[in-house]
CSV table of C-alpha atoms and ligand atoms in Angstrom, one decimal:
chain,number,residue,atom,x,y,z
P,1,MET,CA,31.2,17.0,51.4
P,2,ASN,CA,29.1,17.8,54.4
P,3,GLN,CA,26.5,20.2,53.4
P,4,LYS,CA,25.2,22.7,56.0
P,5,HIS,CA,22.1,24.9,55.7
P,6,GLY,CA,22.5,27.4,53.0
P,7,GLU,CA,25.6,25.8,51.4
P,8,TYR,CA,23.8,23.0,49.6
P,9,LYS,CA,23.4,23.2,45.8
P,10,LEU,CA,22.0,20.8,43.3
P,11,PRO,CA,25.1,19.4,41.6
P,12,ASP,CA,25.7,20.3,38.0
P,13,ARG,CA,25.3,16.9,36.5
P,14,LYS,CA,26.6,17.6,33.1
P,15,GLN,CA,29.8,18.8,34.6
P,16,ALA,CA,29.9,15.8,37.0
P,17,LEU,CA,29.6,13.4,34.0
P,18,LYS,CA,32.8,14.7,32.6
P,19,ARG,CA,34.7,13.5,35.6
P,20,THR,CA,36.4,10.2,35.1
P,21,ARG,CA,35.5,7.6,37.6
P,22,ASP,CA,38.1,7.0,40.2
P,23,ALA,CA,38.3,4.2,42.7
P,24,VAL,CA,35.1,2.4,42.1
P,25,THR,CA,34.4,0.3,45.0
P,26,ALA,CA,34.8,0.4,48.8
P,27,SER,CA,33.9,-2.3,51.3
P,28,TYR,CA,31.6,-1.5,54.1
P,29,ASP,CA,32.5,-2.5,57.6
P,30,LEU,CA,29.9,-1.7,60.3
P,31,PHE,CA,32.4,-2.2,63.0
P,32,ALA,CA,34.7,0.4,61.6
P,33,VAL,CA,32.3,2.9,63.0
P,34,PRO,CA,32.7,3.9,66.7
P,35,GLN,CA,32.1,0.8,68.9
P,36,GLN,CA,29.3,2.6,70.7
P,37,ALA,CA,27.5,3.2,67.4
P,38,SER,CA,27.4,-0.5,66.6
P,39,GLN,CA,25.3,-1.1,69.8
P,40,LEU,CA,23.1,1.9,69.5
P,41,GLY,CA,19.9,0.1,68.8
P,42,VAL,CA,19.9,-2.5,71.5
P,43,GLY,CA,16.5,-2.6,73.2
P,44,LYS,CA,15.1,-0.1,70.6
P,45,LYS,CA,12.7,-0.3,67.7
P,46,TYR,CA,12.7,1.3,64.3
P,47,TYR,CA,9.8,2.0,61.9
P,48,LEU,CA,10.9,2.4,58.2
P,49,ARG,CA,8.6,3.7,55.6
P,50,THR,CA,9.8,3.4,52.0
P,51,TYR,CA,8.2,5.3,49.0
P,52,GLY,CA,8.8,5.0,45.3
P,53,CYS,CA,10.7,2.6,43.1
P,54,GLN,CA,12.4,-0.7,43.7
P,55,ALA,CA,15.8,1.0,44.0
P,56,ASN,CA,14.4,2.7,47.0
P,57,VAL,CA,13.0,-0.6,48.3
P,58,ARG,CA,16.5,-2.0,48.0
P,59,ASP,CA,18.0,0.9,49.8
P,60,GLY,CA,15.4,0.4,52.5
P,61,GLU,CA,16.5,-3.3,52.8
P,62,THR,CA,20.1,-2.1,53.3
P,63,MET,CA,19.1,0.4,56.0
P,64,ALA,CA,17.0,-2.3,57.7
P,65,GLY,CA,20.1,-4.6,57.6
P,66,MET,CA,22.3,-1.9,59.2
P,67,LEU,CA,19.8,-1.0,61.9
P,68,GLU,CA,19.3,-4.7,62.8
P,69,MET,CA,23.0,-5.2,63.1
P,70,MET,CA,23.0,-2.3,65.5
P,71,GLY,CA,20.5,-4.0,67.6
P,72,PHE,CA,17.3,-2.2,66.5
P,73,ALA,CA,14.2,-4.4,66.1
P,74,PRO,CA,11.6,-3.6,63.4
P,75,CYS,CA,8.1,-2.5,64.3
P,76,ASP,CA,5.1,-1.5,62.1
P,77,ASN,CA,3.8,1.7,63.8
P,78,GLU,CA,5.1,5.1,64.6
P,79,GLU,CA,4.0,5.1,68.2
P,80,GLU,CA,6.0,2.1,69.2
P,81,ALA,CA,9.2,3.2,67.4
P,82,ASP,CA,12.2,4.9,68.9
P,83,LEU,CA,13.5,5.7,65.4
P,84,LEU,CA,11.2,6.7,62.5
P,85,LEU,CA,12.9,6.6,59.1
P,86,PHE,CA,11.2,8.0,55.9
P,87,ASN,CA,12.9,6.7,52.8
P,88,THR,CA,11.5,9.1,50.2
P,89,CYS,CA,10.9,9.5,46.5
P,90,ALA,CA,11.2,12.8,44.5
P,91,VAL,CA,9.9,11.7,41.1
P,92,ARG,CA,6.5,13.2,41.6
P,93,LYS,CA,5.4,16.3,43.5
P,94,ALA,CA,2.3,14.6,44.9
P,95,ALA,CA,4.4,11.9,46.6
P,96,GLU,CA,6.6,14.6,48.1
P,97,ASP,CA,3.6,16.5,49.4
P,98,ARG,CA,2.4,13.3,51.0
P,99,VAL,CA,5.7,12.8,52.8
P,100,LEU,CA,5.8,16.4,54.0
P,101,GLY,CA,2.2,16.0,55.3
P,102,GLU,CA,3.1,12.9,57.2
P,103,ILE,CA,6.2,14.4,58.7
P,104,GLY,CA,4.3,17.5,59.6
P,105,SER,CA,1.7,15.5,61.5
P,106,LEU,CA,4.5,14.0,63.6
P,107,LYS,CA,5.1,17.3,65.4
P,108,THR,CA,2.8,16.4,68.2
P,109,LEU,CA,4.3,12.9,68.7
P,110,LYS,CA,7.7,14.4,68.8
P,111,ARG,CA,6.6,17.0,71.4
P,112,GLN,CA,5.1,14.2,73.6
P,113,TYR,CA,8.1,11.9,73.2
P,114,PRO,CA,11.2,14.1,72.5
P,115,SER,CA,13.5,11.1,72.6
P,116,LYS,CA,12.0,9.6,69.4
P,117,LEU,CA,14.2,10.3,66.5
P,118,ILE,CA,12.8,11.3,63.1
P,119,ALA,CA,14.9,10.8,60.0
P,120,LEU,CA,14.4,11.6,56.3
P,121,CYS,CA,16.5,10.1,53.6
P,122,GLY,CA,16.3,9.1,49.9
P,123,CYS,CA,15.8,11.3,46.8
P,124,MET,CA,13.9,14.1,48.5
P,125,ALA,CA,16.9,14.6,50.7
P,126,GLN,CA,19.0,15.3,47.6
P,127,GLU,CA,16.9,18.4,46.7
P,128,GLU,CA,18.2,21.6,48.0
P,129,GLU,CA,14.9,23.3,48.4
P,130,ILE,CA,13.5,20.3,50.4
P,131,VAL,CA,16.5,20.4,52.7
P,132,ASP,CA,16.0,24.1,53.3
P,133,LEU,CA,12.3,23.6,54.0
P,134,LEU,CA,13.1,20.8,56.5
P,135,ILE,CA,15.6,22.9,58.3
P,136,ARG,CA,13.3,26.0,58.5
P,137,LYS,CA,9.9,24.5,59.0
P,138,TYR,CA,10.2,20.9,60.3
P,139,PRO,CA,12.2,21.1,63.6
P,140,GLN,CA,10.9,17.7,64.5
P,141,VAL,CA,13.2,16.1,61.9
P,142,ASP,CA,16.4,15.1,63.7
P,143,LEU,CA,18.4,13.6,60.8
P,144,VAL,CA,18.5,14.2,57.0
P,145,PHE,CA,20.8,12.2,54.8
P,146,GLY,CA,20.9,11.6,51.0
P,147,THR,CA,21.2,8.7,48.6
P,148,HIS,CA,25.0,8.8,48.3
P,149,ASN,CA,25.8,8.4,52.0
P,150,LEU,CA,23.2,6.0,53.4
P,151,TYR,CA,26.0,3.6,54.4
P,152,ARG,CA,26.9,6.3,57.0
P,153,LEU,CA,23.6,5.7,58.8
P,154,PRO,CA,25.2,4.2,62.0
P,155,GLU,CA,27.6,7.1,62.5
P,156,LEU,CA,24.9,9.7,61.7
P,157,LEU,CA,22.6,8.1,64.2
P,158,TYR,CA,25.3,8.1,66.8
P,159,ARG,CA,25.9,11.8,66.3
P,160,CYS,CA,22.1,12.4,66.7
P,161,MET,CA,21.7,10.3,69.8
P,162,HIS,CA,24.8,11.2,71.7
P,163,GLY,CA,25.8,14.6,70.3
P,164,GLY,CA,22.2,15.8,70.8
P,165,GLU,CA,22.6,17.7,67.5
P,166,ARG,CA,20.4,17.9,64.5
P,167,VAL,CA,22.4,16.2,61.7
P,168,ILE,CA,22.0,17.2,58.0
P,169,GLU,CA,24.5,15.4,55.8
P,170,VAL,CA,23.9,15.3,52.1
P,171,PHE,CA,26.7,14.5,49.6
P,172,SER,CA,26.4,16.3,46.3
P,173,GLU,CA,28.7,13.8,44.6
P,174,GLU,CA,28.3,10.1,44.2
P,175,GLY,CA,31.5,8.8,45.6
P,176,LYS,CA,32.3,5.1,45.6
P,177,VAL,CA,30.1,2.1,45.2
P,178,VAL,CA,30.1,0.6,48.7
P,179,GLU,CA,29.9,-3.2,48.9
P,180,ASN,CA,29.2,-5.7,51.6
P,181,LEU,CA,26.5,-3.7,53.3
P,182,PRO,CA,24.1,-5.7,55.5
P,183,VAL,CA,20.7,-6.4,54.1
P,184,HIS,CA,17.3,-7.4,55.5
P,185,ARG,CA,15.4,-8.6,52.4
P,186,SER,CA,11.7,-7.9,52.3
P,187,HIS,CA,10.6,-10.8,50.1
P,188,PRO,CA,11.1,-14.5,51.0
P,189,SER,CA,10.9,-15.6,47.4
P,190,LYS,CA,12.9,-13.0,45.5
P,191,GLY,CA,15.7,-10.6,46.0
P,192,PHE,CA,16.5,-7.2,44.5
P,193,VAL,CA,20.0,-6.8,43.2
P,194,ASN,CA,21.3,-3.3,42.3
P,195,ILE,CA,23.6,-3.7,39.2
P,196,MET,CA,24.2,0.1,38.9
P,197,TYR,CA,23.3,3.4,40.4
P,198,GLY,CA,22.4,6.7,38.8
P,199,CYS,CA,21.5,7.8,35.3
P,200,ASN,CA,23.2,9.8,32.6
P,201,LYS,CA,20.1,10.2,30.3
P,202,PHE,CA,18.7,13.6,31.5
P,203,CYS,CA,15.2,13.2,30.2
P,204,THR,CA,13.9,16.7,30.5
P,205,TYR,CA,11.1,16.0,33.0
P,206,CYS,CA,13.1,13.7,35.3
P,207,ILE,CA,14.8,14.5,38.6
P,208,VAL,CA,16.6,11.2,39.0
P,209,PRO,CA,20.0,12.1,37.4
P,210,TYR,CA,20.1,15.0,40.0
P,211,THR,CA,19.1,13.0,43.0
P,212,ARG,CA,20.8,9.7,42.2
P,213,GLY,CA,23.9,11.0,40.3
P,214,LYS,CA,25.8,9.7,37.3
P,215,GLU,CA,25.9,6.1,36.3
P,216,ARG,CA,28.1,3.8,38.5
P,217,SER,CA,28.1,0.1,37.8
P,218,ARG,CA,28.9,-2.5,40.4
P,219,ARG,CA,31.6,-4.9,39.6
P,220,LYS,CA,30.3,-8.0,37.9
P,221,GLU,CA,31.8,-10.3,40.5
P,222,ASP,CA,30.0,-8.5,43.3
P,223,ILE,CA,26.7,-8.8,41.5
P,224,LEU,CA,27.2,-12.5,40.8
P,225,LYS,CA,28.1,-13.1,44.4
P,226,GLU,CA,24.8,-11.5,45.5
P,227,VAL,CA,22.8,-13.6,43.0
P,228,LEU,CA,24.5,-16.7,44.3
P,229,SER,CA,23.7,-15.7,47.9
P,230,LEU,CA,20.0,-15.3,47.0
P,231,GLN,CA,20.0,-18.9,45.7
P,232,LYS,CA,21.8,-20.1,48.8
P,233,GLU,CA,19.1,-18.4,51.0
P,234,GLY,CA,16.4,-20.3,49.0
P,235,ARG,CA,15.2,-17.4,47.0
P,236,ARG,CA,13.9,-18.3,43.5
P,237,GLU,CA,14.1,-15.0,41.6
P,238,ALA,CA,16.8,-12.3,41.2
P,239,VAL,CA,15.5,-8.9,40.1
P,240,LEU,CA,18.3,-6.8,38.6
P,241,LEU,CA,17.9,-3.1,39.2
P,242,GLY,CA,19.2,0.1,37.6
P,243,GLN,CA,17.7,3.3,36.3
P,244,ASN,CA,18.8,2.2,32.8
P,245,VAL,CA,20.1,-1.3,33.1
P,246,ASN,CA,21.1,-1.4,29.4
P,247,ALA,CA,23.9,1.1,30.2
P,248,TYR,CA,25.4,-1.4,32.7
P,249,GLY,CA,29.2,-1.4,32.5
P,250,ARG,CA,29.8,1.5,30.2
P,251,ASP,CA,31.5,3.5,33.0
P,252,LEU,CA,33.8,0.5,33.5
P,253,GLY,CA,34.7,0.4,29.8
P,254,MET,CA,32.5,-2.6,28.9
P,255,GLU,CA,30.8,-2.9,25.6
P,256,ASP,CA,27.4,-4.6,25.8
P,257,GLY,CA,28.1,-5.2,29.5
P,258,PHE,CA,24.4,-5.7,30.3
P,259,THR,CA,23.9,-8.7,28.0
P,260,ASP,CA,27.1,-10.2,29.3
P,261,LEU,CA,26.0,-9.7,32.9
P,262,LEU,CA,22.6,-11.1,32.2
P,263,CYS,CA,24.0,-14.3,30.7
P,264,ASP,CA,26.4,-14.7,33.6
P,265,CYS,CA,23.5,-14.3,36.1
P,266,ALA,CA,21.4,-16.8,34.1
P,267,ASP,CA,24.4,-19.2,34.2
P,268,THR,CA,24.3,-19.2,38.0
P,269,GLY,CA,21.2,-21.4,37.6
P,270,ILE,CA,18.8,-19.2,39.7
P,271,GLU,CA,15.3,-20.1,38.6
P,272,ARG,CA,14.1,-16.7,37.5
P,273,ILE,CA,15.7,-13.4,36.5
P,274,ARG,CA,14.0,-10.1,35.8
P,275,PHE,CA,15.4,-6.7,35.2
P,276,TYR,CA,14.2,-3.1,35.6
P,277,THR,CA,14.3,-0.6,33.9
P,278,SER,CA,15.3,-0.7,30.3
P,279,HIS,CA,15.7,2.2,28.0
P,280,PRO,CA,14.5,1.9,24.4
P,281,ARG,CA,17.5,3.8,23.1
P,282,ASP,CA,20.0,1.5,24.6
P,283,TYR,CA,18.3,-1.8,24.1
P,284,SER,CA,20.5,-4.2,22.1
P,285,ILE,CA,19.6,-7.1,19.9
P,286,SER,CA,22.0,-9.2,21.9
P,287,THR,CA,19.9,-8.7,25.0
P,288,ILE,CA,16.8,-9.9,23.1
P,289,GLU,CA,18.8,-12.9,22.1
P,290,ALA,CA,19.9,-13.6,25.7
P,291,MET,CA,16.3,-13.4,26.7
P,292,ARG,CA,15.3,-15.9,24.0
P,293,ARG,CA,18.1,-18.3,24.8
P,294,TYR,CA,17.9,-18.6,28.5
P,295,PRO,CA,14.8,-20.2,29.9
P,296,ASN,CA,15.4,-18.6,33.3
P,297,ILE,CA,15.3,-15.0,32.0
P,298,MET,CA,11.7,-14.2,32.1
P,299,LYS,CA,10.0,-13.3,28.9
P,300,SER,CA,8.5,-10.0,30.1
P,301,LEU,CA,9.9,-6.6,29.5
P,302,HIS,CA,9.2,-3.2,31.1
P,303,LEU,CA,10.2,-0.7,28.4
P,304,PRO,CA,9.0,2.8,29.2
P,305,VAL,CA,7.9,4.7,26.1
P,306,GLN,CA,6.4,7.9,27.8
P,307,SER,CA,4.7,9.2,24.6
P,308,GLY,CA,3.7,8.2,21.1
P,309,SER,CA,4.4,11.6,19.6
P,310,ASP,CA,7.9,12.2,18.1
P,311,GLU,CA,7.7,15.9,18.9
P,312,ILE,CA,6.9,15.2,22.6
P,313,LEU,CA,9.6,12.5,22.7
P,314,ARG,CA,12.1,15.1,21.3
P,315,ARG,CA,11.2,17.6,23.9
P,316,MET,CA,11.5,15.0,26.6
P,317,ALA,CA,15.0,14.2,25.2
P,318,ARG,CA,14.2,10.5,25.1
P,319,GLY,CA,16.5,9.9,22.1
P,320,TYR,CA,14.1,7.7,20.1
P,321,THR,CA,11.0,8.0,17.9
P,322,ALA,CA,7.7,6.3,18.2
P,323,GLY,CA,8.7,4.5,14.9
P,324,SER,CA,12.0,3.2,16.3
P,325,TYR,CA,10.2,2.1,19.5
P,326,MET,CA,7.6,0.1,17.5
P,327,LYS,CA,10.5,-1.4,15.4
P,328,LEU,CA,12.1,-2.6,18.6
P,329,TYR,CA,8.8,-4.0,19.7
P,330,ASP,CA,8.4,-5.9,16.4
P,331,GLU,CA,11.9,-7.2,16.6
P,332,MET,CA,11.2,-8.6,20.1
P,333,LYS,CA,7.9,-10.1,19.2
P,334,GLU,CA,9.4,-11.7,16.1
P,335,ARG,CA,12.2,-13.3,18.2
P,336,ILE,CA,10.2,-14.0,21.3
P,337,PRO,CA,6.5,-14.3,20.3
P,338,GLU,CA,5.3,-15.0,23.9
P,339,ILE,CA,7.0,-11.9,25.4
P,340,THR,CA,4.8,-9.5,27.4
P,341,PHE,CA,5.3,-5.8,27.5
P,342,THR,CA,4.7,-3.2,30.1
P,343,THR,CA,5.5,0.5,29.9
P,344,ASP,CA,5.4,4.0,31.5
P,345,LEU,CA,3.4,6.8,29.9
P,346,ILE,CA,3.0,10.5,30.7
P,347,VAL,CA,0.0,12.6,29.7
P,348,GLY,CA,-0.1,16.4,29.6
P,349,PHE,CA,3.5,17.1,29.0
P,350,PRO,CA,4.0,20.9,28.2
P,351,GLY,CA,2.4,21.7,24.8
P,352,GLU,CA,0.9,18.2,24.2
P,353,THR,CA,-1.9,18.7,21.6
P,354,ASP,CA,-4.9,16.5,21.1
P,355,GLU,CA,-3.2,15.1,18.0
P,356,GLN,CA,0.0,14.3,19.9
P,357,PHE,CA,-2.0,12.6,22.6
P,358,GLN,CA,-3.8,10.6,19.8
P,359,LYS,CA,-0.4,9.4,18.7
P,360,THR,CA,0.1,8.0,22.1
P,361,LEU,CA,-3.2,6.1,21.9
P,362,ASP,CA,-2.1,4.8,18.4
P,363,LEU,CA,1.1,3.5,19.8
P,364,VAL,CA,-0.7,1.9,22.7
P,365,ASP,CA,-3.1,0.2,20.2
P,366,TYR,CA,-0.1,-1.1,18.3
P,367,CYS,CA,1.9,-2.4,21.2
P,368,LYS,CA,-1.1,-3.9,23.1
P,369,PHE,CA,0.6,-3.4,26.5
P,370,ASP,CA,-0.1,-5.8,29.4
P,371,LEU,CA,0.2,-3.0,31.9
P,372,ALA,CA,1.3,0.6,32.0
P,373,TYR,CA,2.2,3.0,34.7
P,374,THR,CA,0.5,6.1,33.6
P,375,PHE,CA,1.1,9.6,35.0
P,376,ILE,CA,-0.1,13.1,34.7
P,377,TYR,CA,2.9,15.4,34.0
P,378,SER,CA,3.9,17.6,36.9
P,379,PRO,CA,7.0,19.8,36.8
P,380,ARG,CA,10.0,19.0,39.0
P,381,SER,CA,11.9,22.0,40.1
P,382,GLY,CA,15.4,22.1,38.6
P,383,THR,CA,14.6,20.0,35.5
P,384,PRO,CA,14.6,21.5,32.0
P,385,ALA,CA,10.9,20.8,31.5
P,386,ALA,CA,10.1,22.8,34.6
P,387,SER,CA,11.0,26.0,32.6
P,388,MET,CA,8.5,25.0,29.8
P,389,PRO,CA,4.9,26.4,30.3
P,390,ASP,CA,2.8,23.8,32.1
P,391,ASP,CA,0.0,24.7,29.8
P,392,ILE,CA,-2.4,21.7,29.7
P,393,PRO,CA,-5.3,22.3,32.0
P,394,MET,CA,-5.7,19.8,34.8
P,395,GLU,CA,-9.2,18.7,33.6
P,396,VAL,CA,-7.7,17.9,30.1
P,397,LYS,CA,-4.8,16.0,31.7
P,398,LYS,CA,-7.3,14.0,33.8
P,399,GLU,CA,-9.5,13.2,30.8
P,400,ARG,CA,-6.5,12.0,28.8
P,401,LEU,CA,-5.3,9.9,31.7
P,402,GLN,CA,-8.8,8.2,31.9
P,403,ILE,CA,-8.9,7.5,28.1
P,404,LEU,CA,-5.4,6.1,28.3
P,405,ASN,CA,-6.1,3.9,31.3
P,406,ASP,CA,-9.2,2.5,29.7
P,407,ARG,CA,-7.3,1.7,26.5
P,408,ILE,CA,-4.6,-0.1,28.5
P,409,ALA,CA,-7.1,-2.0,30.5
P,410,ASP,CA,-8.8,-3.2,27.2
P,411,SER,CA,-5.5,-4.4,25.7
P,412,ALA,CA,-4.4,-6.1,28.9
P,413,LEU,CA,-7.8,-7.9,29.1
P,414,ALA,CA,-7.5,-9.0,25.5
P,415,ASN,CA,-4.0,-10.3,26.1
P,416,ASN,CA,-5.2,-12.2,29.2
P,417,ARG,CA,-8.0,-13.9,27.3
P,418,ARG,CA,-5.4,-15.9,25.6
P,419,LEU,CA,-4.3,-17.4,28.9
P,420,GLU,CA,-7.8,-18.5,30.0
P,421,GLY,CA,-7.8,-22.3,30.6
P,422,LYS,CA,-4.0,-22.5,30.2
P,423,THR,CA,-1.5,-23.5,32.8
P,424,VAL,CA,1.0,-20.8,34.0
P,425,LYS,CA,4.0,-21.2,36.3
P,426,VAL,CA,3.6,-19.0,39.3
P,427,LEU,CA,6.2,-18.1,41.9
P,428,CYS,CA,4.0,-18.1,45.0
P,429,GLU,CA,4.8,-15.2,47.3
P,430,GLY,CA,2.4,-16.2,50.0
P,431,ARG,CA,-1.2,-15.7,51.1
P,432,SER,CA,-3.0,-12.8,49.4
P,433,ARG,CA,-3.3,-9.7,51.5
P,434,LYS,CA,-7.0,-9.5,50.6
P,435,LYS,CA,-8.1,-13.1,51.1
P,436,GLU,CA,-6.6,-15.4,53.7
P,437,ASP,CA,-7.5,-18.6,51.8
P,438,VAL,CA,-6.0,-17.4,48.5
P,439,TYR,CA,-2.3,-17.4,47.4
P,440,SER,CA,-0.8,-14.8,45.2
P,441,GLY,CA,2.3,-14.6,43.0
P,442,TYR,CA,3.6,-13.8,39.6
P,443,SER,CA,3.6,-15.9,36.5
P,444,GLU,CA,6.6,-16.1,34.1
P,445,GLU,CA,4.7,-13.5,32.0
P,446,ASN,CA,4.7,-11.3,35.1
P,447,LYS,CA,1.0,-11.5,35.6
P,448,LEU,CA,-0.3,-11.3,39.1
P,449,VAL,CA,-2.1,-14.6,39.8
P,450,ASN,CA,-4.5,-15.2,42.8
P,451,PHE,CA,-5.0,-18.9,43.2
P,452,THR,CA,-6.3,-21.5,45.6
P,453,GLY,CA,-4.3,-24.6,46.6
P,454,PRO,CA,-3.2,-26.8,49.5
P,455,ASP,CA,-1.1,-25.5,52.4
P,456,GLY,CA,2.7,-25.1,52.0
P,457,LEU,CA,3.0,-23.5,48.5
P,458,GLU,CA,4.8,-20.4,49.8
P,459,ASN,CA,8.0,-19.8,47.8
P,460,GLN,CA,7.3,-22.7,45.4
P,461,ILE,CA,7.0,-22.4,41.7
P,462,VAL,CA,3.5,-23.8,41.2
P,463,ASP,CA,1.6,-24.9,38.0
P,464,VAL,CA,-1.7,-23.0,38.1
P,465,LYS,CA,-4.6,-23.4,35.8
P,466,VAL,CA,-6.1,-20.1,34.9
P,467,THR,CA,-9.8,-20.1,35.7
P,468,GLY,CA,-10.6,-16.4,35.5
P,469,ILE,CA,-9.2,-13.3,33.9
P,470,HIS,CA,-9.2,-9.6,34.7
P,471,SER,CA,-7.3,-6.7,33.1
P,472,PHE,CA,-4.4,-6.8,35.6
P,473,SER,CA,-4.7,-10.1,37.3
P,474,LEU,CA,-5.6,-13.8,36.8
P,475,ASP,CA,-7.5,-16.2,39.0
P,476,GLY,CA,-6.5,-19.8,39.1
P,477,GLU,CA,-6.2,-23.2,40.9
P,478,ALA,CA,-3.0,-25.0,41.7
P,479,LEU,CA,-2.7,-28.3,39.8
E,501,SF4,S1,16.3,7.3,31.7
E,501,SF4,FE1,15.3,9.3,31.8
E,501,SF4,S2,13.3,8.9,33.0
E,501,SF4,FE2,14.8,7.2,33.4
E,501,SF4,S3,15.8,7.7,35.3
E,501,SF4,FE3,17.1,8.4,33.5
E,501,SF4,S4,16.5,10.5,33.2
E,501,SF4,FE4,14.9,9.6,34.5
């Protein structure tokens, strides 16, 4: 459905979920688009800026792949670029405001160089009010497209460049999973692999089910093919991605599809497998067992809890209690004692009392997280929580965030103390951005390790002796 100004509406997701899934997969063929479109970028440069989660990073890699097949070359600044592409995130208002600020500041550049094309895509483009705003107040934006039709980028660009028209194309329904899209991977040592798209959970604060649609799993054979191709390219790690990976395969009628997929990915022999993001409600014992059994499934788990208060969790519609989360935590620790945990936490959800916040601190003390992504609650328009009074003053939210961050830093430091003097296996991602003579990479426990060593360690799995600890990183020397 091609949405024009004024016609676009946020899809009713609950209704959409009732639809049965039809033809699941389509194959992408760049050269099925008009011949002229496949040569559009010859002699031109693109600048791509991606915000937000790893799913967005993976989308950015696909768009980079398509653009390069069309002849575009990448560049790292807006002045040099013929095409500026903003791949956006809608999860937090602050991030949206930043994007709008940046796009706003491009007005002058566009006036000076009218032939430059400015495009906005990603989750913000799936929001009706943002699309309206762009149409009314941001005439410098030439192209807007959403998360469900990014595979149409070549054709949309063709219409922009040759039709001289402003193109707004946002699909309100998910459509098919499109396979065989080109990709330009951003990491030499690891590769992101989408296993599914969308989310059916409808946590009351979250906009993702509205911007990314209902759950659609890729076929297992397509996923395994991608994991094997990573190996062939010399990459050491596959990072399996989904908003709720534990729901993988349900839409295809599989039971416990994620564990099954995880084991098959591990059987490919790739050296490391990680996966994001898990949901405590859907996590199965069989997945814990797979993690325990396969040495190439890394023993680190990102398991968002969001709050330690049962009442807040109920109002967030998370579908579990603090007690059931801690039970799952205990089960994992019992089966895999060395497992490390990271999480997501929100402070200042509507109505959160001091006592309820204290319950979050209690849970943090219990689980001794290695890292947490902590956020101040901000309402997202169109979500159920946005109609609850946002009644916690900002200074209280900030104070709670500080207390929480200090608590997490303490537990992470205490956990890291256990690694001091030990040897960890680090996948070396290259030289550190901060110090030229230092490498950086991630250990099996998913700790960021900065270490010294001889030349040529890039993309190697290196034994590193831990010589120094911080809350969220380790220092070391290659052995
Ligand atoms: S599980 Fe909840 S927080 Fe995560 S993407 Fe789905 S709706 Fe959003």
